[in-house]
Amino acid sequence: MKFPRLLRLALLLLPLTGALLLAGCHRDALPFKLTNISGHMPDLQFQLTDDNGKAVSAADYRGKVLLLYFGYTHCPDVCPLTLAQLHVALQKLGKPGDDVRILFVSVDPARDTPAVLHAYVNAFDKRAVGLTGSPRAIEALSKRYRSAFTREPSGKDGNYEVTHSSAIYVFDRDGRARVLSTPGTPQDDLVHDLQLLLGTGTSA
Amino acid sequence: MKRIVLPLLFAGLLVAGLAHAATGHVTASHAWIRVLPGALPAGAYVVLRNDGDAPVALTAAGSPAYGEAMLHESSRAGGVSRMTMVDALAIPAHGTQVLAPGGYHLMLMDAKQPVRPGDTVRITLKFDDGSTLPVDFIARPANALDDRG
């Protein structure tokens, strides 16, 4: 008679124990809606130049939740659409959204000077940062996240397109890769996951 | 005075009527341009409706406001964004064809003078039956999602 009672108590305590366990390793247990890449992609690391012409590294953005996206300013359709969607997602977050930065990394450093990038990213959102740098530095960052880009042959007028990865990599405040978003995923899922990430770690 | 104006007005209506007939029954709505800073190329979007009994294809576009307007398609196959030229975009008989962000669009290059949000830009669409359709596109800010929001 005594034993089942103990068992019942243990059963009652089980969810609590589970909750404590979850709290202990909450980094891997956040109920993300997007593709969870926690532990599968390296921490953010780069040496680039921001849209004010300043040399920056990943450490300069510690404390912010980051959205990393590769694109180029001469891309008239998909890049602006993606940045406009990210802007709307940040608007939906309200005030906490100010702790998010969109890192727009140019895969076309030949044309994307800091000045061009500055005007471009600010046309979408004040929390967007344009990053450019040497082809080698950009390639290193792109390869780090198994992203790819290819410059297509130039047209007769010298213009060219760049084929690039459409993924958006989301990092937590500690620079750890957490979820992967694509322009096709529901916006509310991104907003949901950003809210989860904004509620964790220490604010800068 | 009245005598002269009235026939002129009538002639004008007649010409307008003929022009409409020559478009192959294609009408346009939700026409807008996403304006980007500086001299960057812009994307233009529109919904085309064909009320005719035969399919019509959009083959070209031109505007005095831009040096060049090209018909493109964005695709996202395999997680990769790429842009390809489109020679002809069919609008089915009694159907619609949508040019929208992330898909078919007109790429506008070499703006003759800066286009600002709120401006109206006339773009003439050309179809494979030889007809043309002038459409007024509303310029929207970079971070707009469509012709309204």
Coordinates of C-alpha atoms in Angstrom, one line a residue:
Chain A
M1 CA 0.0 0.0 0.0
K2 CA 2.8 2.3 0.8
F3 CA 4.8 1.6 -2.4
P4 CA 2.1 2.7 -4.9
R5 CA 1.8 6.0 -3.0
L6 CA 5.5 6.6 -3.4
L7 CA 5.2 5.7 -7.0
R8 CA 2.3 8.1 -7.4
L9 CA 4.4 10.9 -5.8
A10 CA 7.2 10.1 -8.2
L11 CA 4.9 10.3 -11.1
L12 CA 3.5 13.6 -9.9
L13 CA 7.1 14.9 -9.5
L14 CA 8.2 13.7 -12.9
P15 CA 7.0 16.7 -14.9
L16 CA 8.6 19.0 -12.4
T17 CA 11.9 17.1 -12.7
G18 CA 11.6 17.3 -16.4
A19 CA 11.0 21.0 -16.3
L20 CA 14.1 21.4 -14.1
L21 CA 16.1 19.4 -16.5
L22 CA 14.9 21.5 -19.4
A23 CA 15.8 24.7 -17.5
G24 CA 19.3 23.3 -16.9
C25 CA 20.0 22.9 -20.6
H26 CA 17.4 25.3 -22.0
R27 CA 19.8 26.3 -24.8
D28 CA 19.0 23.0 -26.6
A29 CA 15.4 22.8 -25.5
L30 CA 13.8 26.0 -26.7
P31 CA 10.7 25.1 -28.6
F32 CA 11.7 26.6 -31.9
K33 CA 9.4 26.6 -34.9
L34 CA 12.1 27.1 -37.5
T35 CA 14.8 24.5 -38.4
N36 CA 16.9 24.1 -35.2
I37 CA 20.6 24.2 -36.0
S38 CA 21.8 24.6 -32.4
G39 CA 25.1 22.7 -32.1
H40 CA 25.2 21.9 -35.8
M41 CA 26.7 25.2 -37.1
P42 CA 29.7 27.0 -35.7
D43 CA 29.5 30.2 -33.6
L44 CA 29.5 33.5 -35.5
Q45 CA 33.0 34.6 -36.5
F46 CA 34.1 37.2 -39.1
Q47 CA 36.4 40.1 -39.8
L48 CA 34.6 42.5 -42.1
T49 CA 33.8 46.2 -42.7
D50 CA 30.5 47.7 -41.7
D51 CA 28.5 50.2 -43.7
N52 CA 30.2 53.1 -41.8
G53 CA 33.5 51.9 -43.1
K54 CA 34.5 50.5 -39.6
A55 CA 36.4 47.2 -39.2
V56 CA 34.1 44.9 -37.2
S57 CA 34.1 41.4 -35.9
A58 CA 31.4 39.1 -34.5
A59 CA 32.3 40.2 -31.0
D60 CA 31.0 43.7 -31.8
Y61 CA 27.5 42.3 -31.9
R62 CA 27.5 40.1 -28.8
G63 CA 24.4 40.7 -26.7
K64 CA 22.2 41.1 -29.8
V65 CA 20.1 38.5 -31.5
L66 CA 21.4 38.4 -35.0
L67 CA 19.9 37.6 -38.4
L68 CA 22.6 36.8 -40.9
Y69 CA 21.7 37.0 -44.6
F70 CA 23.9 37.0 -47.7
G71 CA 22.9 39.1 -50.6
Y72 CA 23.9 42.1 -52.8
T73 CA 22.4 45.5 -53.5
H74 CA 22.0 45.1 -57.3
C75 CA 19.6 42.3 -56.6
P76 CA 16.2 44.0 -57.4
D77 CA 13.8 41.3 -56.2
V78 CA 14.6 38.6 -53.7
C79 CA 17.1 40.5 -51.5
P80 CA 14.8 43.5 -51.0
L81 CA 11.8 41.2 -50.4
T82 CA 13.8 39.3 -47.8
L83 CA 14.9 42.5 -46.1
A84 CA 11.4 44.0 -46.2
Q85 CA 10.1 40.8 -44.6
L86 CA 12.7 40.9 -41.9
H87 CA 11.8 44.6 -41.2
V88 CA 8.2 43.6 -40.8
A89 CA 9.2 40.8 -38.4
L90 CA 11.2 43.2 -36.3
Q91 CA 8.3 45.6 -36.2
K92 CA 6.1 42.8 -34.9
L93 CA 8.5 42.3 -32.0
G94 CA 7.9 45.8 -30.8
K95 CA 10.4 47.4 -28.4
P96 CA 12.4 44.1 -27.8
G97 CA 13.0 44.1 -31.5
D98 CA 15.6 46.8 -30.9
D99 CA 17.9 44.1 -29.5
V100 CA 18.0 42.4 -32.9
R101 CA 20.4 43.2 -35.7
I102 CA 20.1 42.2 -39.4
L103 CA 23.6 41.5 -40.7
F104 CA 23.4 41.9 -44.5
V105 CA 26.6 40.4 -45.9
S106 CA 27.4 41.5 -49.4
V107 CA 28.4 38.7 -51.8
D108 CA 29.3 41.4 -54.3
P109 CA 32.1 43.4 -52.6
A110 CA 33.2 44.8 -56.0
R111 CA 30.1 47.0 -56.3
D112 CA 28.9 47.1 -52.7
T113 CA 31.0 49.8 -51.0
P114 CA 30.2 50.7 -47.4
A115 CA 28.5 53.9 -48.7
V116 CA 26.2 52.0 -51.1
L117 CA 25.5 49.4 -48.4
H118 CA 24.7 52.2 -45.9
A119 CA 22.0 53.8 -48.0
Y120 CA 20.7 50.4 -49.0
V121 CA 20.2 48.7 -45.5
N122 CA 18.9 51.9 -43.9
A123 CA 16.1 52.0 -46.6
F124 CA 14.8 48.8 -45.0
D125 CA 15.5 49.1 -41.3
K126 CA 17.6 51.1 -38.9
R127 CA 18.6 47.9 -37.2
A128 CA 20.1 46.5 -40.4
V129 CA 23.9 46.5 -40.8
G130 CA 25.6 46.2 -44.1
L131 CA 28.8 44.2 -44.1
T132 CA 31.5 43.9 -46.8
G133 CA 35.1 43.1 -47.0
S134 CA 37.8 41.3 -49.0
P135 CA 36.5 38.5 -51.2
R136 CA 38.5 36.1 -49.1
A137 CA 36.8 37.2 -45.8
I138 CA 33.4 37.0 -47.3
E139 CA 34.0 33.6 -48.7
A140 CA 35.3 32.4 -45.3
L141 CA 32.1 33.5 -43.6
S142 CA 29.9 32.0 -46.4
K143 CA 31.8 28.7 -46.3
R144 CA 31.5 28.7 -42.5
Y145 CA 27.7 28.3 -42.8
R146 CA 27.9 26.1 -45.9
S147 CA 26.4 29.0 -47.9
A148 CA 27.4 29.6 -51.5
F149 CA 27.4 32.3 -54.1
T150 CA 28.4 32.5 -57.7
R151 CA 28.9 35.5 -59.9
E152 CA 27.0 35.0 -63.2
P153 CA 28.6 36.1 -66.5
S154 CA 28.3 39.9 -67.2
G155 CA 25.7 41.1 -69.8
K156 CA 26.6 43.4 -72.7
D157 CA 26.2 46.4 -70.4
G158 CA 28.7 45.1 -67.9
N159 CA 25.9 44.3 -65.4
Y160 CA 25.8 40.9 -63.7
E161 CA 23.8 38.9 -61.2
V162 CA 25.0 36.9 -58.3
T163 CA 23.3 33.6 -57.5
H164 CA 23.3 33.2 -53.7
S165 CA 21.9 31.2 -50.8
S166 CA 18.5 32.4 -49.7
A167 CA 18.9 31.2 -46.0
I168 CA 18.7 33.5 -43.0
Y169 CA 20.9 32.3 -40.1
V170 CA 19.7 33.3 -36.6
F171 CA 22.2 33.6 -33.8
D172 CA 21.5 34.1 -30.1
R173 CA 23.0 36.9 -27.9
D174 CA 26.1 34.8 -27.4
G175 CA 26.8 34.4 -31.1
R176 CA 25.7 30.8 -31.2
A177 CA 23.9 29.6 -34.4
R178 CA 20.3 28.6 -33.3
V179 CA 17.8 28.4 -36.2
L180 CA 17.6 28.6 -39.9
S181 CA 14.9 30.6 -41.7
T182 CA 14.2 30.9 -45.4
P183 CA 12.1 33.6 -47.2
G184 CA 9.4 30.9 -47.7
T185 CA 8.8 30.1 -44.0
P186 CA 5.9 31.7 -42.2
Q187 CA 6.8 35.1 -40.8
D188 CA 5.1 34.3 -37.4
D189 CA 7.5 31.3 -36.9
L190 CA 10.4 33.7 -37.2
V191 CA 8.8 36.2 -34.8
H192 CA 8.1 33.3 -32.4
D193 CA 11.7 32.1 -32.4
L194 CA 13.1 35.6 -32.1
Q195 CA 10.9 36.1 -29.1
L196 CA 12.3 33.0 -27.5
L197 CA 15.9 34.1 -28.2
L198 CA 15.3 37.6 -26.9
G199 CA 14.1 36.1 -23.7
T200 CA 17.4 34.3 -23.1
G201 CA 20.9 35.3 -22.3
T202 CA 22.0 38.7 -21.1
S203 CA 21.0 41.9 -22.7
A204 CA 23.7 44.2 -24.0
Chain B
M1 CA -16.6 76.7 -79.9
K2 CA -18.9 73.9 -78.7
R3 CA -19.3 72.7 -82.2
I4 CA -15.5 72.1 -82.6
V5 CA -14.9 70.6 -79.1
L6 CA -17.7 68.0 -79.3
P7 CA -16.5 66.2 -82.5
L8 CA -12.9 66.4 -81.1
L9 CA -14.1 64.7 -77.9
F10 CA -15.9 62.1 -79.9
A11 CA -12.8 61.4 -82.0
G12 CA -10.8 61.1 -78.8
L13 CA -13.2 58.6 -77.4
L14 CA -13.1 56.6 -80.6
V15 CA -9.3 56.5 -80.6
A16 CA -9.3 55.5 -76.9
G17 CA -11.8 52.7 -77.8
L18 CA -9.6 51.5 -80.6
A19 CA -6.5 51.6 -78.4
H20 CA -8.3 49.4 -75.9
A21 CA -9.3 46.9 -78.5
A22 CA -5.7 46.8 -79.7
T23 CA -4.5 45.7 -76.2
G24 CA -5.8 42.2 -76.7
H25 CA -8.1 42.7 -73.7
V26 CA -5.3 42.8 -71.2
T27 CA -5.8 45.0 -68.2
A28 CA -3.4 45.8 -65.3
S29 CA -3.9 46.3 -61.6
H30 CA -1.8 46.6 -58.4
A31 CA 1.1 48.1 -60.4
W32 CA 4.0 49.2 -58.2
I33 CA 7.8 49.7 -58.1
R34 CA 10.0 49.0 -55.1
V35 CA 12.3 52.0 -55.0
L36 CA 15.9 51.3 -53.9
P37 CA 18.4 54.0 -53.0
G38 CA 20.9 55.6 -55.5
A39 CA 21.2 54.1 -58.9
L40 CA 20.3 50.6 -57.9
P41 CA 18.0 48.6 -60.2
A42 CA 14.3 48.4 -59.1
G43 CA 11.7 45.7 -59.3
A44 CA 8.3 46.4 -60.8
Y45 CA 5.2 44.3 -60.1
V46 CA 1.7 44.1 -61.6
V47 CA -1.3 41.8 -62.0
L48 CA -2.3 41.3 -65.6
R49 CA -5.7 40.1 -66.6
N50 CA -6.6 38.8 -70.0
D51 CA -10.3 39.0 -70.8
G52 CA -9.7 37.7 -74.4
D53 CA -10.5 34.3 -75.8
A54 CA -6.8 33.6 -76.7
P55 CA -3.7 33.6 -74.5
V56 CA -1.4 36.6 -74.8
A57 CA 2.2 36.8 -73.8
L58 CA 4.1 39.7 -72.3
T59 CA 7.3 40.0 -74.2
A60 CA 8.8 43.4 -73.4
A61 CA 8.4 46.6 -71.4
G62 CA 9.7 50.1 -71.8
S63 CA 9.6 53.4 -69.9
P64 CA 10.9 56.9 -70.6
A65 CA 11.9 57.0 -66.9
Y66 CA 14.3 54.1 -67.2
G67 CA 17.1 53.2 -69.7
E68 CA 16.1 49.6 -69.6
A69 CA 13.3 47.3 -68.4
M70 CA 13.8 43.5 -68.5
L71 CA 11.4 40.7 -67.7
H72 CA 12.9 38.4 -65.1
E73 CA 12.0 35.5 -62.9
S74 CA 13.5 34.9 -59.4
S75 CA 13.6 31.3 -58.2
R76 CA 14.7 29.7 -55.0
A77 CA 15.3 26.1 -56.0
G78 CA 17.5 24.1 -53.6
G79 CA 17.9 27.0 -51.1
V80 CA 19.6 29.1 -53.8
S81 CA 18.2 32.4 -55.1
R82 CA 18.8 33.1 -58.7
M83 CA 17.4 35.3 -61.4
T84 CA 16.8 34.3 -65.0
M85 CA 15.6 36.3 -68.1
V86 CA 12.2 35.5 -69.4
D87 CA 11.5 36.0 -73.1
A88 CA 7.7 35.7 -72.9
L89 CA 5.3 35.5 -70.0
A90 CA 1.9 33.9 -71.0
I91 CA -1.4 35.3 -69.7
P92 CA -4.0 32.6 -70.2
A93 CA -7.3 33.3 -71.9
H94 CA -9.8 34.7 -69.4
G95 CA -7.0 34.3 -66.8
T96 CA -4.4 36.3 -64.9
Q97 CA -0.7 36.4 -64.5
V98 CA 1.0 37.8 -61.5
L99 CA 4.3 39.7 -61.3
A100 CA 5.1 39.7 -57.6
P101 CA 8.1 39.8 -55.3
G102 CA 10.0 36.6 -55.3
G103 CA 8.7 35.5 -58.8
Y104 CA 8.2 37.3 -62.1
H105 CA 9.1 40.9 -62.1
L106 CA 10.3 43.7 -64.4
M107 CA 13.9 44.8 -63.6
L108 CA 14.2 48.5 -64.1
M109 CA 17.7 49.9 -64.7
D110 CA 19.3 53.2 -65.3
A111 CA 16.7 55.6 -63.9
K112 CA 16.8 58.9 -65.9
Q113 CA 16.2 60.8 -62.7
P114 CA 15.7 59.7 -59.1
V115 CA 12.3 58.0 -58.5
R116 CA 10.9 58.6 -55.1
P117 CA 8.2 56.8 -53.1
G118 CA 4.8 58.3 -54.1
D119 CA 5.9 59.0 -57.6
T120 CA 3.9 57.5 -60.5
V121 CA 5.9 56.0 -63.4
R122 CA 4.4 55.1 -66.7
I123 CA 5.6 51.8 -68.1
T124 CA 4.4 50.5 -71.5
L125 CA 3.9 46.7 -71.6
K126 CA 4.3 45.0 -75.0
F127 CA 2.6 41.8 -76.0
D128 CA 3.2 39.1 -78.6
D129 CA 0.1 40.1 -80.6
G130 CA 1.6 43.4 -81.3
S131 CA -0.5 45.3 -78.8
T132 CA 0.8 47.6 -76.1
L133 CA -0.6 48.6 -72.7
P134 CA 0.6 51.8 -70.9
V135 CA 0.4 51.3 -67.1
D136 CA 1.0 53.8 -64.3
F137 CA 3.1 52.2 -61.6
I138 CA 3.2 53.7 -58.1
A139 CA 6.6 54.0 -56.5
R140 CA 6.8 52.4 -53.0
P141 CA 9.5 52.5 -50.4
A142 CA 12.2 49.8 -50.3
N143 CA 10.6 48.0 -47.3
A144 CA 7.1 47.8 -48.8
L145 CA 5.6 44.3 -49.2
D146 CA 3.1 45.1 -51.9
D147 CA 1.3 48.0 -53.6
R148 CA -0.4 49.1 -50.3
G149 CA 1.5 47.9 -47.2

